[in-house]
Each structure stands twice: as C-alpha cells, then as structure tokens.
Coordinates of C-alpha atoms in Angstrom, one line a residue:
M1 CA 198.7 15.5 -71.3
Q2 CA 199.6 16.9 -74.8
N3 CA 202.6 16.1 -76.4
V4 CA 205.0 18.9 -77.1
N5 CA 204.0 19.9 -80.7
Q6 CA 200.1 19.5 -80.2
A7 CA 200.7 21.7 -76.8
R8 CA 203.0 24.0 -78.5
R9 CA 200.0 24.8 -81.5
T10 CA 197.4 24.7 -79.1
L11 CA 199.1 27.5 -77.2
I12 CA 200.0 29.4 -79.7
K13 CA 196.8 29.3 -81.5
A14 CA 194.8 30.0 -78.2
T15 CA 193.3 33.4 -78.2
G16 CA 191.8 32.2 -74.6
L17 CA 188.7 30.5 -73.4
A18 CA 185.9 31.8 -71.3
A19 CA 187.0 31.1 -67.5
A20 CA 185.7 27.8 -66.4
G21 CA 184.5 26.9 -63.0
G22 CA 182.6 29.9 -60.6
A23 CA 179.2 29.2 -59.8
S24 CA 178.2 27.5 -63.0
L25 CA 180.0 24.5 -62.2
A26 CA 178.5 21.8 -60.0
Q27 CA 180.5 21.9 -56.4
A28 CA 183.0 19.0 -56.1
A29 CA 181.6 16.2 -53.8
T30 CA 183.6 16.0 -50.6
A31 CA 184.7 12.8 -48.8
P32 CA 183.5 12.2 -45.4
D33 CA 187.2 12.1 -44.5
P34 CA 189.1 14.5 -47.1
W35 CA 192.6 13.4 -45.5
L36 CA 191.9 10.0 -47.1
E37 CA 192.3 11.3 -50.5
A38 CA 195.2 13.6 -49.3
E39 CA 196.9 10.3 -48.3
A40 CA 195.9 8.7 -51.5
I41 CA 197.8 11.7 -53.5
V42 CA 200.8 11.3 -51.2
K43 CA 201.0 7.5 -51.8
R44 CA 200.6 8.1 -55.6
L45 CA 203.3 10.7 -55.9
S46 CA 205.7 8.9 -53.4
R47 CA 206.7 6.6 -55.9
R48 CA 210.2 7.6 -57.5
P49 CA 211.0 8.3 -61.5
S50 CA 213.2 5.8 -63.0
F51 CA 216.0 6.6 -65.0
R52 CA 218.4 4.8 -66.9
K53 CA 221.7 4.2 -64.9
Q54 CA 224.1 6.3 -67.2
D55 CA 225.7 9.4 -66.4
F56 CA 226.5 12.2 -68.6
P57 CA 229.1 14.7 -66.7
I58 CA 229.1 18.1 -68.2
T59 CA 233.0 18.0 -68.0
K60 CA 232.9 15.6 -71.0
F61 CA 231.2 18.1 -73.1
G62 CA 233.6 20.7 -72.5
A63 CA 232.3 22.2 -69.4
K64 CA 234.9 24.2 -67.2
T65 CA 234.5 26.0 -63.7
C66 CA 234.8 29.6 -63.5
Q67 CA 236.8 32.0 -61.0
L68 CA 235.0 34.2 -58.5
M69 CA 235.1 37.5 -57.9
K70 CA 233.1 39.8 -55.2
V71 CA 230.4 42.2 -56.3
K72 CA 228.1 44.7 -54.2
A73 CA 224.9 43.5 -55.1
W74 CA 221.4 43.6 -53.4
I75 CA 220.4 40.4 -51.4
S76 CA 216.5 41.8 -50.5
H77 CA 214.3 44.5 -51.4
D78 CA 216.2 46.7 -48.9
N79 CA 219.7 45.4 -48.1
Q80 CA 222.8 45.4 -50.4
E81 CA 225.9 43.0 -49.3
T82 CA 229.5 42.0 -50.9
I83 CA 228.6 38.4 -52.4
A84 CA 230.3 36.5 -55.2
T85 CA 229.8 36.3 -58.7
A86 CA 231.5 34.7 -61.5
A87 CA 234.8 36.7 -62.8
P88 CA 234.6 38.4 -66.1
N89 CA 235.5 36.2 -69.4
S90 CA 234.4 33.1 -67.2
P91 CA 234.3 29.9 -69.4
D92 CA 230.2 29.6 -70.4
C93 CA 229.0 26.4 -69.5
Y94 CA 225.7 26.7 -71.4
Q95 CA 226.6 24.7 -74.6
A96 CA 228.4 22.0 -72.4
I97 CA 225.0 21.4 -70.3
A98 CA 222.7 21.6 -73.5
S99 CA 225.0 19.1 -75.3
A100 CA 225.2 16.7 -72.2
I101 CA 221.0 17.1 -72.1
K102 CA 220.6 16.4 -75.9
A103 CA 222.9 13.3 -75.3
C104 CA 221.3 11.9 -72.5
H105 CA 218.0 12.2 -74.0
A106 CA 219.2 10.6 -77.4
A107 CA 220.5 7.9 -75.4
G108 CA 217.1 7.1 -73.9
G109 CA 217.7 9.1 -70.7
G110 CA 219.8 9.1 -67.7
R111 CA 221.4 11.5 -65.2
V112 CA 223.4 14.9 -66.5
L113 CA 225.8 15.3 -63.7
I114 CA 227.1 18.8 -62.6
P115 CA 230.0 18.1 -60.7
A116 CA 231.0 20.2 -57.3
G117 CA 232.4 23.4 -58.1
N118 CA 231.5 26.8 -59.6
W119 CA 229.9 27.0 -62.8
Y120 CA 229.0 30.3 -65.3
C121 CA 226.0 29.5 -67.4
A122 CA 225.1 32.3 -69.5
G123 CA 221.8 30.5 -71.1
P124 CA 218.8 28.4 -69.8
I125 CA 219.2 24.8 -69.0
V126 CA 216.7 23.3 -71.1
L127 CA 215.2 19.5 -69.7
L128 CA 214.4 16.6 -72.0
S129 CA 212.2 13.8 -71.4
N130 CA 213.7 11.1 -69.4
V131 CA 216.5 13.3 -68.5
N132 CA 217.4 13.8 -64.6
V133 CA 219.8 17.0 -64.5
H134 CA 221.9 16.2 -60.8
L135 CA 223.8 19.0 -59.1
E136 CA 226.5 17.1 -56.8
K137 CA 227.1 18.1 -53.1
G138 CA 228.8 21.6 -53.8
A139 CA 227.9 22.4 -57.3
H140 CA 226.9 26.1 -57.7
I141 CA 225.6 27.3 -60.8
Y142 CA 225.8 31.0 -61.4
F143 CA 223.2 32.0 -63.9
S144 CA 223.9 35.2 -66.1
N145 CA 222.6 38.0 -64.8
K146 CA 222.2 39.8 -68.0
P147 CA 218.6 39.8 -69.6
E148 CA 220.0 39.2 -73.0
D149 CA 221.5 35.9 -72.8
Y150 CA 217.8 34.8 -71.9
A151 CA 216.7 36.0 -75.4
K152 CA 219.3 34.1 -77.3
Y153 CA 218.2 30.7 -77.5
G154 CA 214.3 30.2 -77.7
D155 CA 212.3 28.7 -80.5
F156 CA 210.9 31.7 -81.5
D157 CA 212.8 34.2 -83.4
C158 CA 211.1 37.3 -82.7
G159 CA 213.4 39.9 -84.3
R160 CA 214.4 42.9 -82.0
N161 CA 212.7 41.4 -79.2
G162 CA 215.2 38.1 -79.1
K163 CA 214.4 34.3 -79.9
L164 CA 212.2 33.7 -76.8
V165 CA 210.2 30.8 -75.3
I166 CA 206.5 30.2 -74.7
S167 CA 205.9 31.4 -71.0
R168 CA 203.5 32.8 -68.8
W169 CA 203.8 35.6 -66.7
Q170 CA 201.8 36.1 -63.8
S171 CA 199.3 33.7 -65.3
N172 CA 199.1 35.0 -68.8
D173 CA 200.7 33.4 -71.9
C174 CA 203.3 35.2 -73.6
L175 CA 206.5 35.1 -75.4
N176 CA 209.5 36.0 -73.3
F177 CA 212.7 35.6 -71.9
S178 CA 213.6 32.4 -71.0
P179 CA 213.4 31.0 -67.4
M180 CA 216.9 29.7 -66.3
V181 CA 215.6 26.3 -66.0
Y182 CA 212.9 25.3 -68.5
A183 CA 211.1 22.5 -70.3
Y184 CA 208.1 22.2 -72.7
G185 CA 206.1 19.3 -73.3
Q186 CA 208.2 16.6 -71.6
D187 CA 207.9 13.5 -69.8
N188 CA 209.7 12.1 -66.6
I189 CA 212.2 14.8 -65.9
A190 CA 214.1 15.5 -62.7
L191 CA 216.1 18.8 -61.0
T192 CA 217.9 17.3 -58.1
G193 CA 220.7 18.1 -56.0
D194 CA 222.7 16.0 -53.2
D195 CA 222.4 18.5 -50.4
W196 CA 221.3 22.5 -50.1
T197 CA 225.1 23.1 -51.1
S198 CA 223.9 22.3 -54.6
I199 CA 222.9 25.6 -55.8
L200 CA 221.1 27.3 -58.8
N201 CA 221.8 30.9 -58.0
G202 CA 219.9 33.4 -60.6
Q203 CA 221.6 36.4 -59.2
G204 CA 218.7 38.7 -59.3
G205 CA 220.3 41.2 -57.2
V206 CA 223.5 41.5 -59.3
P207 CA 223.9 44.6 -61.3
F208 CA 224.2 44.6 -64.9
S209 CA 224.6 48.1 -65.8
A210 CA 226.7 51.1 -64.5
E211 CA 223.3 52.5 -63.1
G212 CA 223.1 49.8 -60.7
D213 CA 220.1 48.2 -62.5
C214 CA 219.3 44.4 -61.7
W215 CA 216.5 42.2 -62.8
W216 CA 215.0 43.4 -59.5
T217 CA 214.9 47.0 -60.2
W218 CA 212.1 46.2 -63.2
K219 CA 209.6 45.4 -60.3
G220 CA 209.4 49.2 -59.9
R221 CA 207.6 50.9 -57.1
N222 CA 206.1 49.2 -54.0
R223 CA 202.0 49.6 -54.1
T224 CA 201.7 47.9 -50.6
L225 CA 200.2 50.6 -48.0
N226 CA 202.1 50.9 -44.9
P227 CA 204.5 47.8 -45.2
A228 CA 206.6 46.7 -42.3
S229 CA 209.3 45.7 -44.3
Q230 CA 210.3 45.0 -48.1
A231 CA 209.5 48.9 -48.7
N232 CA 212.1 49.4 -51.6
T233 CA 212.5 47.8 -54.8
P234 CA 216.3 47.2 -55.5
G235 CA 218.0 49.8 -57.6
Y236 CA 214.9 51.5 -58.6
K237 CA 214.7 55.3 -58.6
E238 CA 211.6 57.5 -59.7
G239 CA 212.0 58.1 -63.5
K240 CA 213.3 54.5 -64.1
I241 CA 211.1 52.7 -66.4
S242 CA 209.8 49.4 -65.1
Q243 CA 207.0 46.7 -65.6
R244 CA 204.8 49.2 -63.9
D245 CA 205.5 52.4 -66.2
P246 CA 204.1 53.0 -69.6
N247 CA 206.5 51.4 -72.2
P248 CA 206.7 53.4 -75.5
L249 CA 207.3 50.0 -77.4
N250 CA 203.6 49.2 -76.5
P251 CA 200.9 50.5 -78.8
K252 CA 199.2 53.6 -78.0
S253 CA 195.8 52.0 -78.8
L254 CA 194.5 48.5 -78.5
A255 CA 192.8 49.0 -82.0
E256 CA 196.3 48.4 -83.6
V257 CA 196.8 45.1 -82.0
A258 CA 193.0 44.1 -81.6
P259 CA 190.9 45.7 -84.2
N260 CA 187.8 43.6 -83.6
L261 CA 187.3 45.0 -80.3
T262 CA 184.3 47.5 -80.2
E263 CA 184.9 51.2 -78.9
E264 CA 183.4 50.1 -75.6
E265 CA 185.3 47.1 -74.8
R266 CA 188.3 48.8 -76.0
L267 CA 188.1 51.5 -73.6
L268 CA 187.0 49.2 -70.7
I269 CA 190.5 46.8 -71.1
Q270 CA 192.6 50.0 -71.4
G271 CA 191.1 52.1 -68.6
E272 CA 191.8 55.6 -67.8
G273 CA 194.9 57.3 -68.9
Q274 CA 198.1 55.5 -70.3
R275 CA 198.9 52.8 -67.4
W276 CA 197.5 50.1 -69.3
R277 CA 200.8 50.5 -71.6
A278 CA 203.0 49.4 -68.8
D279 CA 203.9 45.8 -69.8
E280 CA 202.5 44.3 -66.5
Q281 CA 199.1 45.8 -67.6
Y282 CA 199.8 45.3 -71.5
L283 CA 200.0 41.6 -71.5
P284 CA 196.6 41.4 -69.3
A285 CA 195.1 43.5 -71.9
L286 CA 196.1 41.2 -74.7
S287 CA 194.6 38.4 -72.8
E288 CA 191.4 40.5 -72.4
A289 CA 191.4 41.7 -75.8
G290 CA 191.6 37.9 -77.2
V291 CA 195.2 38.4 -78.8
P292 CA 196.9 34.9 -79.6
T293 CA 199.7 34.1 -77.9
A294 CA 202.0 34.5 -80.9
K295 CA 201.3 38.2 -80.8
R296 CA 201.9 38.6 -77.2
V297 CA 205.7 39.2 -77.6
F298 CA 208.0 40.7 -74.8
G299 CA 211.5 39.8 -74.4
L300 CA 214.2 42.7 -75.2
G301 CA 213.1 46.1 -74.8
H302 CA 210.3 44.9 -72.1
Y303 CA 210.3 44.4 -68.2
L304 CA 208.7 41.0 -67.4
R305 CA 211.3 39.0 -65.6
P306 CA 211.0 35.3 -66.0
P307 CA 210.8 32.7 -63.4
M308 CA 213.6 30.7 -62.4
I309 CA 212.2 27.5 -63.1
Q310 CA 209.2 26.8 -65.1
F311 CA 207.8 23.6 -66.6
I312 CA 205.2 24.0 -69.1
S313 CA 202.6 20.8 -69.8
C314 CA 204.9 18.4 -68.5
T315 CA 204.2 15.0 -66.8
N316 CA 206.1 13.3 -63.9
V317 CA 208.1 16.2 -63.1
L318 CA 210.6 15.8 -59.9
M319 CA 212.3 18.6 -58.2
E320 CA 214.5 17.4 -55.0
G321 CA 217.4 18.1 -52.9
Y322 CA 218.8 21.5 -54.0
Q323 CA 218.7 25.0 -52.9
V324 CA 217.8 28.0 -55.5
M325 CA 218.3 31.8 -54.6
H326 CA 218.4 35.2 -55.9
T327 CA 215.9 34.3 -58.4
P328 CA 214.8 36.9 -60.9
F329 CA 210.9 36.4 -60.5
W330 CA 209.0 33.2 -59.1
Q331 CA 211.5 30.8 -57.9
H332 CA 209.7 27.5 -59.1
H333 CA 206.4 27.6 -61.4
P334 CA 205.2 24.4 -63.0
V335 CA 202.2 25.5 -65.4
H336 CA 199.7 22.6 -66.6
C337 CA 202.2 19.7 -65.3
R338 CA 200.7 16.4 -63.8
N339 CA 202.7 14.4 -61.2
V340 CA 204.7 17.0 -59.7
V341 CA 206.7 16.6 -56.8
I342 CA 209.2 19.2 -54.9
R343 CA 210.9 17.7 -52.1
K344 CA 213.8 18.6 -49.7
V345 CA 214.3 22.0 -51.8
H346 CA 215.6 25.4 -50.0
A347 CA 213.6 28.1 -51.9
N348 CA 215.9 31.0 -50.7
S349 CA 215.2 34.2 -52.7
A350 CA 214.1 37.6 -50.6
G351 CA 213.8 39.6 -54.1
P352 CA 210.7 41.4 -55.4
N353 CA 208.1 38.8 -56.4
S354 CA 210.4 35.7 -55.3
D355 CA 207.5 33.3 -54.5
G356 CA 208.9 29.8 -53.7
F357 CA 206.8 27.6 -55.6
D358 CA 203.9 28.3 -57.5
P359 CA 202.1 25.4 -59.2
E360 CA 199.7 26.7 -61.7
A361 CA 196.8 24.7 -63.4
C362 CA 198.4 21.5 -62.4
D363 CA 196.8 18.4 -61.3
Q364 CA 198.4 15.8 -58.7
V365 CA 201.2 17.7 -56.8
L366 CA 203.3 17.1 -53.5
V367 CA 205.2 19.7 -51.8
E368 CA 207.2 18.1 -48.9
G369 CA 209.9 18.6 -46.6
C370 CA 210.6 22.2 -48.0
T371 CA 211.9 25.0 -46.6
F372 CA 210.6 28.4 -47.6
D373 CA 212.5 31.8 -47.0
T374 CA 211.0 34.5 -49.5
G375 CA 210.5 37.9 -50.6
D376 CA 207.1 36.9 -51.6
D377 CA 204.4 34.0 -50.9
C378 CA 206.2 31.2 -49.9
I379 CA 203.8 28.7 -51.7
A380 CA 201.0 30.5 -53.9
I381 CA 198.6 28.1 -55.9
K382 CA 197.6 29.5 -59.4
A383 CA 195.0 28.8 -62.2
G384 CA 195.2 31.3 -64.9
K385 CA 194.3 35.2 -65.2
D386 CA 191.8 37.0 -67.8
L387 CA 190.9 34.9 -70.3
D388 CA 194.0 32.6 -70.2
T389 CA 192.1 29.7 -68.5
Q390 CA 192.4 27.0 -71.1
Y391 CA 194.3 24.5 -69.0
G392 CA 191.5 24.2 -66.4
P393 CA 191.9 24.3 -62.4
S394 CA 195.0 23.7 -59.9
Q395 CA 193.7 20.7 -58.2
N396 CA 194.6 17.7 -56.1
I397 CA 197.7 19.1 -54.0
V398 CA 199.2 18.3 -51.0
I399 CA 201.6 20.4 -48.8
Q400 CA 203.4 18.7 -45.9
D401 CA 206.1 18.9 -43.5
C402 CA 207.4 22.1 -44.7
I403 CA 209.2 25.4 -42.9
M404 CA 208.2 28.6 -43.8
Q405 CA 210.2 31.7 -42.7
S406 CA 210.2 35.3 -44.2
G407 CA 207.4 36.0 -47.0
H408 CA 203.8 37.4 -47.7
G409 CA 201.9 34.2 -47.0
A410 CA 203.1 30.8 -46.1
V411 CA 200.4 29.1 -47.7
T412 CA 198.6 30.9 -50.5
L413 CA 195.7 30.5 -52.9
G414 CA 195.9 33.0 -55.9
S415 CA 195.7 36.0 -56.6
E416 CA 195.5 34.6 -60.2
M417 CA 192.8 31.9 -60.1
A418 CA 190.7 32.4 -62.9
G419 CA 190.6 28.5 -64.0
G420 CA 189.6 27.7 -60.1
I421 CA 191.5 26.0 -57.3
Q422 CA 190.0 22.8 -55.5
N423 CA 190.8 20.0 -53.4
V424 CA 194.3 21.6 -51.8
Y425 CA 195.6 19.9 -48.2
A426 CA 198.3 21.5 -46.1
Q427 CA 199.0 19.7 -43.1
N428 CA 201.9 19.3 -40.4
L429 CA 203.6 22.6 -41.2
L430 CA 205.8 25.1 -39.2
F431 CA 205.6 29.0 -40.0
E432 CA 208.4 29.3 -38.1
N433 CA 208.8 33.0 -39.1
I434 CA 212.8 33.5 -37.4
H435 CA 213.0 37.0 -38.9
W436 CA 210.1 38.3 -37.3
K437 CA 211.8 41.1 -36.1
T438 CA 213.1 42.9 -39.5
D439 CA 211.1 40.9 -42.1
P440 CA 207.8 38.9 -40.6
L441 CA 205.9 36.4 -42.6
N442 CA 203.0 38.7 -43.3
T443 CA 200.2 36.5 -42.9
A444 CA 200.1 32.5 -42.5
I445 CA 197.0 31.0 -44.5
R446 CA 195.9 33.4 -47.6
L447 CA 193.7 33.7 -50.2
K448 CA 193.8 36.4 -52.8
T449 CA 191.3 36.9 -56.0
N450 CA 188.9 39.9 -56.9
M451 CA 186.3 40.8 -59.2
N452 CA 189.0 40.3 -62.4
R453 CA 190.6 37.1 -61.2
G454 CA 187.4 35.5 -60.4
G455 CA 187.4 31.8 -60.2
Y456 CA 186.6 29.5 -57.7
L457 CA 188.5 28.2 -54.2
R458 CA 186.8 25.1 -52.8
N459 CA 187.7 22.3 -50.6
F460 CA 190.9 23.5 -49.0
Y461 CA 191.9 21.9 -46.0
V462 CA 194.4 22.8 -43.5
R463 CA 195.6 20.9 -39.8
N464 CA 198.2 21.0 -37.5
V465 CA 200.4 24.0 -38.3
K466 CA 202.6 25.4 -35.7
I467 CA 203.4 29.4 -35.7
P468 CA 205.8 30.0 -32.9
N469 CA 206.7 33.7 -33.4
G470 CA 203.2 35.0 -34.9
V471 CA 203.1 36.6 -37.7
Q472 CA 203.3 40.4 -39.0
T473 CA 201.8 42.6 -35.8
T474 CA 201.1 45.7 -37.6
P475 CA 198.5 45.9 -40.5
S476 CA 199.2 46.8 -44.1
F477 CA 196.8 47.7 -46.8
Y478 CA 195.6 47.9 -50.4
A479 CA 193.8 50.7 -51.9
S480 CA 190.0 50.3 -52.5
L481 CA 188.2 51.4 -55.4
P482 CA 186.0 54.7 -55.4
G483 CA 182.7 54.2 -54.2
S484 CA 183.8 50.8 -52.3
P485 CA 182.1 50.0 -49.1
I486 CA 185.5 49.1 -48.0
A487 CA 187.5 52.6 -47.1
S488 CA 191.2 52.5 -48.0
R489 CA 193.8 52.0 -45.4
T490 CA 191.4 49.9 -42.9
V491 CA 191.2 46.7 -43.2
A492 CA 194.7 44.7 -42.9
T493 CA 194.5 42.5 -46.1
A494 CA 198.0 42.8 -47.3
A495 CA 199.5 41.8 -43.8
G496 CA 198.8 41.4 -40.2
A497 CA 196.3 38.4 -39.8
V498 CA 196.7 35.1 -39.3
V499 CA 194.0 33.8 -41.8
T500 CA 193.4 36.1 -44.3
F501 CA 190.8 35.5 -47.1
D502 CA 190.9 38.8 -49.2
C503 CA 188.4 38.7 -52.1
D504 CA 189.0 42.3 -53.2
Y505 CA 192.8 42.0 -53.6
T506 CA 194.4 45.5 -55.1
P507 CA 191.2 45.9 -57.0
T508 CA 192.6 49.2 -58.2
A509 CA 195.4 47.1 -60.3
D510 CA 192.4 45.5 -62.9
T511 CA 190.6 47.5 -65.5
V512 CA 187.9 44.5 -66.0
R513 CA 186.1 43.5 -63.1
T514 CA 183.2 41.6 -64.5
R515 CA 184.2 37.9 -62.7
P516 CA 182.9 37.5 -59.3
P517 CA 184.8 34.9 -57.1
M518 CA 183.5 32.0 -55.3
V519 CA 184.8 30.4 -52.1
D520 CA 183.2 27.4 -50.5
N521 CA 184.1 24.7 -48.3
V522 CA 187.2 25.6 -46.1
Q523 CA 188.2 23.8 -43.2
I524 CA 191.3 25.0 -40.9
S525 CA 192.1 23.3 -37.4
N526 CA 194.8 22.8 -35.1
I527 CA 196.8 25.9 -35.4
T528 CA 198.6 27.1 -32.9
V529 CA 200.1 30.5 -32.7
G530 CA 202.8 31.9 -30.3
N531 CA 203.4 35.7 -29.2
V532 CA 206.4 37.8 -29.5
D533 CA 207.4 41.0 -27.9
S534 CA 206.3 44.0 -29.6
R535 CA 206.9 47.4 -27.9
G536 CA 206.5 45.7 -24.4
R537 CA 203.4 43.7 -25.5
Q538 CA 203.0 39.9 -25.9
V539 CA 201.5 39.6 -29.1
S540 CA 200.7 37.1 -31.8
C541 CA 199.3 39.2 -34.8
F542 CA 197.4 42.2 -35.6
Q543 CA 193.9 40.4 -36.2
A544 CA 193.3 36.6 -36.1
I545 CA 190.9 36.4 -38.8
V546 CA 190.1 39.0 -41.6
I547 CA 187.3 37.2 -44.2
L548 CA 187.0 40.0 -46.9
G549 CA 184.3 38.6 -49.6
P550 CA 183.8 39.8 -53.0
V551 CA 182.8 43.5 -53.3
A552 CA 180.0 43.8 -55.7
S553 CA 180.5 47.5 -56.5
D554 CA 183.9 46.8 -57.8
Y555 CA 181.8 45.6 -60.7
N556 CA 182.1 47.3 -64.1
G557 CA 180.6 45.2 -66.8
P558 CA 177.2 45.0 -68.7
Q559 CA 174.1 44.6 -66.8
P560 CA 172.6 42.3 -65.4
M561 CA 175.1 42.0 -62.9
P562 CA 176.3 38.3 -62.1
Q563 CA 175.4 37.1 -58.5
V564 CA 178.0 38.0 -56.2
L565 CA 178.5 35.3 -53.7
P566 CA 179.5 35.3 -49.9
V567 CA 182.3 33.4 -48.7
T568 CA 180.5 30.2 -47.5
N569 CA 181.2 27.0 -45.5
V570 CA 184.4 28.0 -43.5
T571 CA 185.2 26.2 -40.5
I572 CA 187.8 27.1 -38.2
S573 CA 188.4 24.8 -35.2
D574 CA 190.7 24.0 -32.2
C575 CA 193.0 26.6 -32.9
D576 CA 194.8 29.1 -30.4
F577 CA 195.6 32.4 -32.1
G578 CA 197.6 34.2 -29.7
T579 CA 197.0 37.6 -28.7
P580 CA 196.3 39.9 -31.2
V581 CA 197.3 43.7 -31.1
N582 CA 193.7 44.6 -32.1
A583 CA 192.3 42.9 -29.2
E584 CA 189.0 44.7 -29.6
Q585 CA 188.4 43.5 -33.2
P586 CA 190.3 39.9 -33.4
F587 CA 187.8 39.3 -36.4
Y588 CA 187.2 41.4 -39.4
L589 CA 184.3 39.9 -42.3
Y590 CA 182.3 41.2 -45.0
N591 CA 180.2 39.5 -47.2
V592 CA 180.8 36.0 -45.2
K593 CA 178.0 33.5 -44.4
G594 CA 178.2 30.8 -41.8
L595 CA 181.9 31.2 -40.5
K596 CA 182.2 28.5 -38.0
L597 CA 184.3 28.7 -35.0
D598 CA 184.8 25.7 -32.9
R599 CA 186.9 25.7 -29.9
V600 CA 189.0 28.9 -30.9
R601 CA 191.1 30.9 -28.5
V602 CA 191.9 34.4 -29.2
G603 CA 193.6 36.8 -26.8
G604 CA 192.7 34.1 -23.7
K605 CA 188.9 34.0 -24.8
D606 CA 187.3 30.9 -25.9
Y607 CA 184.8 31.1 -29.1
S608 CA 182.4 28.3 -30.4
T609 CA 180.2 30.3 -32.5
T610 CA 178.8 30.8 -36.2
L611 CA 179.2 34.4 -37.9
S612 CA 178.0 36.1 -40.6
A613 CA 178.9 39.5 -42.2

C-alpha cells in the first residue's frame, strides 16, 4: 500500500483514470473448488492484529461524561420517537480522544480506552497507525449532529466550505465533511467494543435546525416507484434544498471548472436542464470532466452527508464487537484498504442510505458474525464510479455467518462498480427479515450497475442461505429511459425478487452512459426461502429471479458503440424459492445467455433447465 503522503499526493493530483476491467481484461481463472480460496482468505484474515499492551483512557486526557435529555427525532425514513441525546452545553470529548490517540501513536501504539458512560463528541475520531480505539461495555458516544462540527478539523482549509478531508462520496473522490470515525493511509488500526452496549451513535435523525432538518433531510425526494416502505425522507418538504436540488453555489456551466472540455463533451456530461448542478449530480460530473480532487470542494453550503466510519488507503483494519446506529450516511466505508475484518458488529441504522458495510476497491476482506438492520443495502460492495477507478477492483471478499434484517439488498454488488468486482464468496447466512410486515427486505442477492457505472462482476459464489420470511412480496420499480425496450413500471428490479441482477439500475440518474457492464460466472446454491401470510396467501416474494442484462439502447456515446454483452455463466442450483406472488411469471430475463437452473423449486414446481433471453 502507499504511505499516507504518497497516497494523499496521488489522490489530490488524480484527474481520474480510464476504467480498468470490462471486456478488455482477461477473465480471472477460477479454481475447481472456489470455496477452497474462500477458506484460504478466512484463514489469512483470522490472525488478530497485535497492539502494545498499554491503555490510554480518555479520562486521563480530560474527557468527561455528559448528561442526557429527551428529544423527538427520526429513527427511520418514516418514524419518529422520543430518544436520548446529549444535553446542551455537554462537555465535548473530541480533544481528549484526539490527544489520547496522538499519545498512543507516539508511544508505539496501544489501546485508547473509552470507559462506560455517555460521551458527547463534537468532531471526528481520527485513527492513527498501531492504535486500537476500544469502547468498554456500556460506553455510548453521541456524535454531534451539527454538520459544521465535521468541517472544523480537516487537513484542507477550504475557506467558507470549512476544513475538510479527502473523502469518497458514492464512489467519487472529493473534499468533504469528515466522517465521524476516519483514517487515511494508516496501518494496523482497530475500532472495537466489548459488546453491543458499546455504541457509536451518529444521531442522523436528531434535528439540528428550528425547521426540523437533520442529516437525513439532505437526502431529498424518494425516487423508487411503488415502495412498500421507506417512502419518505425525514423532515423533507418540497422546496427545501437537498443533495437532489440544484445548488446555487455550483457553477452555471462546467466550462467554468473544466474549460478544456469540448462543447459536445460538456453537454453530454451536463445533460438537460439544471439537474446536474445538484450536489449528487455535480460531483460525478466533475469526475467525468476530469476535474482533480483538489477542486472538488463540498462541505459547508453543500448537502453530501459523510459516511459514519471511513478508512481510506489503510492496511490491516479490524472493526469488531460494537453497535453503530443512526448514521448520517453509509455506516462503514473502507476505501482502497487491504486486510479488512469486520466481525460481530451490529450495523443498526434505518435512515436514508444507511448501508451497513460498503467495502470499496478493497482486497482481502472478511465479514463475519455481523447483524445488519439497515435503511439501505446491508452489504454493498463498491469499486469506483465514472472515472474514479484508480484504486482498481474490489476482490477476495468473504461474507459468512451473518444475519440480515431490513434493507434494500442483503448481499449487494454495486451499483458503483466501474473498477470491477471479482472473487466474492458469501456463505452460511440468515436473511431473517423479521420486519417483513412493515419494512421488508427488498431483495436477497442483488447486483446493480448500468451503462454509466459499467465495470465487471465475475466469480461471485453464494451458498447456504436461509430466508425464512421471504423478501418483499410487492414489486418496486425504477423509471426507464425514453426509447428503452424496458417500459417503466414493468420489471421488479427495485424490490420483489429473491435474486435480482439489475444492469439497468436507475438509468435516468446518469447523463453519461458509455460503459457497458460485464457479468460472468455467478454460482448460487442451497437457498431456502420461506413463505409468509400476505392477504390470506402464503407467498415468499413477488418473483423468484429477475435478471435484467445491459440495455444497449441506453448508450449515448460516440459510435461505434462498444459491444454490449449478455449476462453469462450464471448457475442456480439446489434452491427452493417458496411461492412467488407472480406464479405465472416466476422468472424475468432480458439479455441473459445460458442461465442454468439445476434442481430449483419455485411454487412447488421443479426446474432443471437452461434459459436465455
């Protein structure tokens, strides 16, 4: 791995590299038994990191506990409750924690100890090499819910935007608010707890304004058509500016920040109207335009929420034994890290974009014994977006012995995967879906990409998964592009299927659609799906399998158009998908070649056949 200074220079200078992978890369060779490689990854990552046997209690550096008060806050997309938060004028332990970490690092490493009690922290916890930040049983950190507290301590003074950090937001590099827990270019770091009473609380639904705005309000309008739940955005009302609304601080033309673009290139990236000036569109536009990270400045005045825990360009990372809750954005987001273990963590946040664990462009990752109850994908493997693919693929990842409750997808790959995803192994999982009546798991095994996000998925193996309460039993949709052979509101790619491969994910969200994705060699076996009572019927899902391959008509780049390949070499075997609502059409296939079903039961009917469409 690069050291911190080299990595920092690389990131700041980078203007985006051409996407690696796709059909131009040789397909990775697969072993006769891929699970032997999974076993080797688990064995390699089971060796625990070593730290000096010295504790640095934060109380020795001046930290004091806080008093709590009750406040009405959002706890999910749709629900409010009266919950605890730090009382006004609570002592801030930010500086004490920072000083303890600095002293621990200077001494050669050890454990920074956060004792039992309630602690208020108005700034980020920034890990350094050879430091284990450990929360004792009953330690509860209430991070400030005020965005400005995460624009005070970063390495980059960006004037009115605040002091920001190098971050990555939905797989695009930028300077932005610091995550609540952050590390850049460090080695041998750990975030641990005694048990799930060791809590990191991002307070994403606690209002910070008189108008009731909280971190989650910045999400803006919901875009899924016909959602069964999660239909609202906490505190959001039409007319409020959010990440999805044109930000007047952003330039009126890309020519102001990317003068070297041709007029044709600029118009393609901007698309029609002013939507590209919304922060969530403006950042990808900067990537497509080749604008360096140093000029992609967000923070104050912008609406890109930081992830809760983000480690960038780190090696030998352990996250273990705590609970994280109410996070502003993604819960755990390691980027360009190697040797990453997350074990026995409760990822518990039901707000917008509360993905549980999103490893991005990481190599050698083990997810083990965790429980996910999330407002978005439980696990979503990422690998860059637009031209931000310099870190390469996500690869050599094992997911095992985990429990998934609510969320969009239980095990998801994408949607941001321009750098490629390969060699992923998921086994011995329980997708329990205990909230199936009110907030159901949308889909179980999920792939998301499109003609913008491109990339490749290959060598994905899943086995031994129990889904006793099925998945969402009603269909949810995305809008298709004009002229698409896929009519809007016709294919349940957003929710409703047990296995969903969506190579046309939210196509209207991306103005540049020039990179066809490639999906090859997926093996799924021993999936057992139970039925639940829905309006007097015993059903498990809306459909069993939805595989929507790349849609060539979405392409809007120069001719000749690159080859658009079908989804290939998918095998599903020894599975029982229960009884779909749509029993007449249990499978939906488009641009798929050679889907092999071997001893697959759907609605009491057995299938052993090969399908193409």
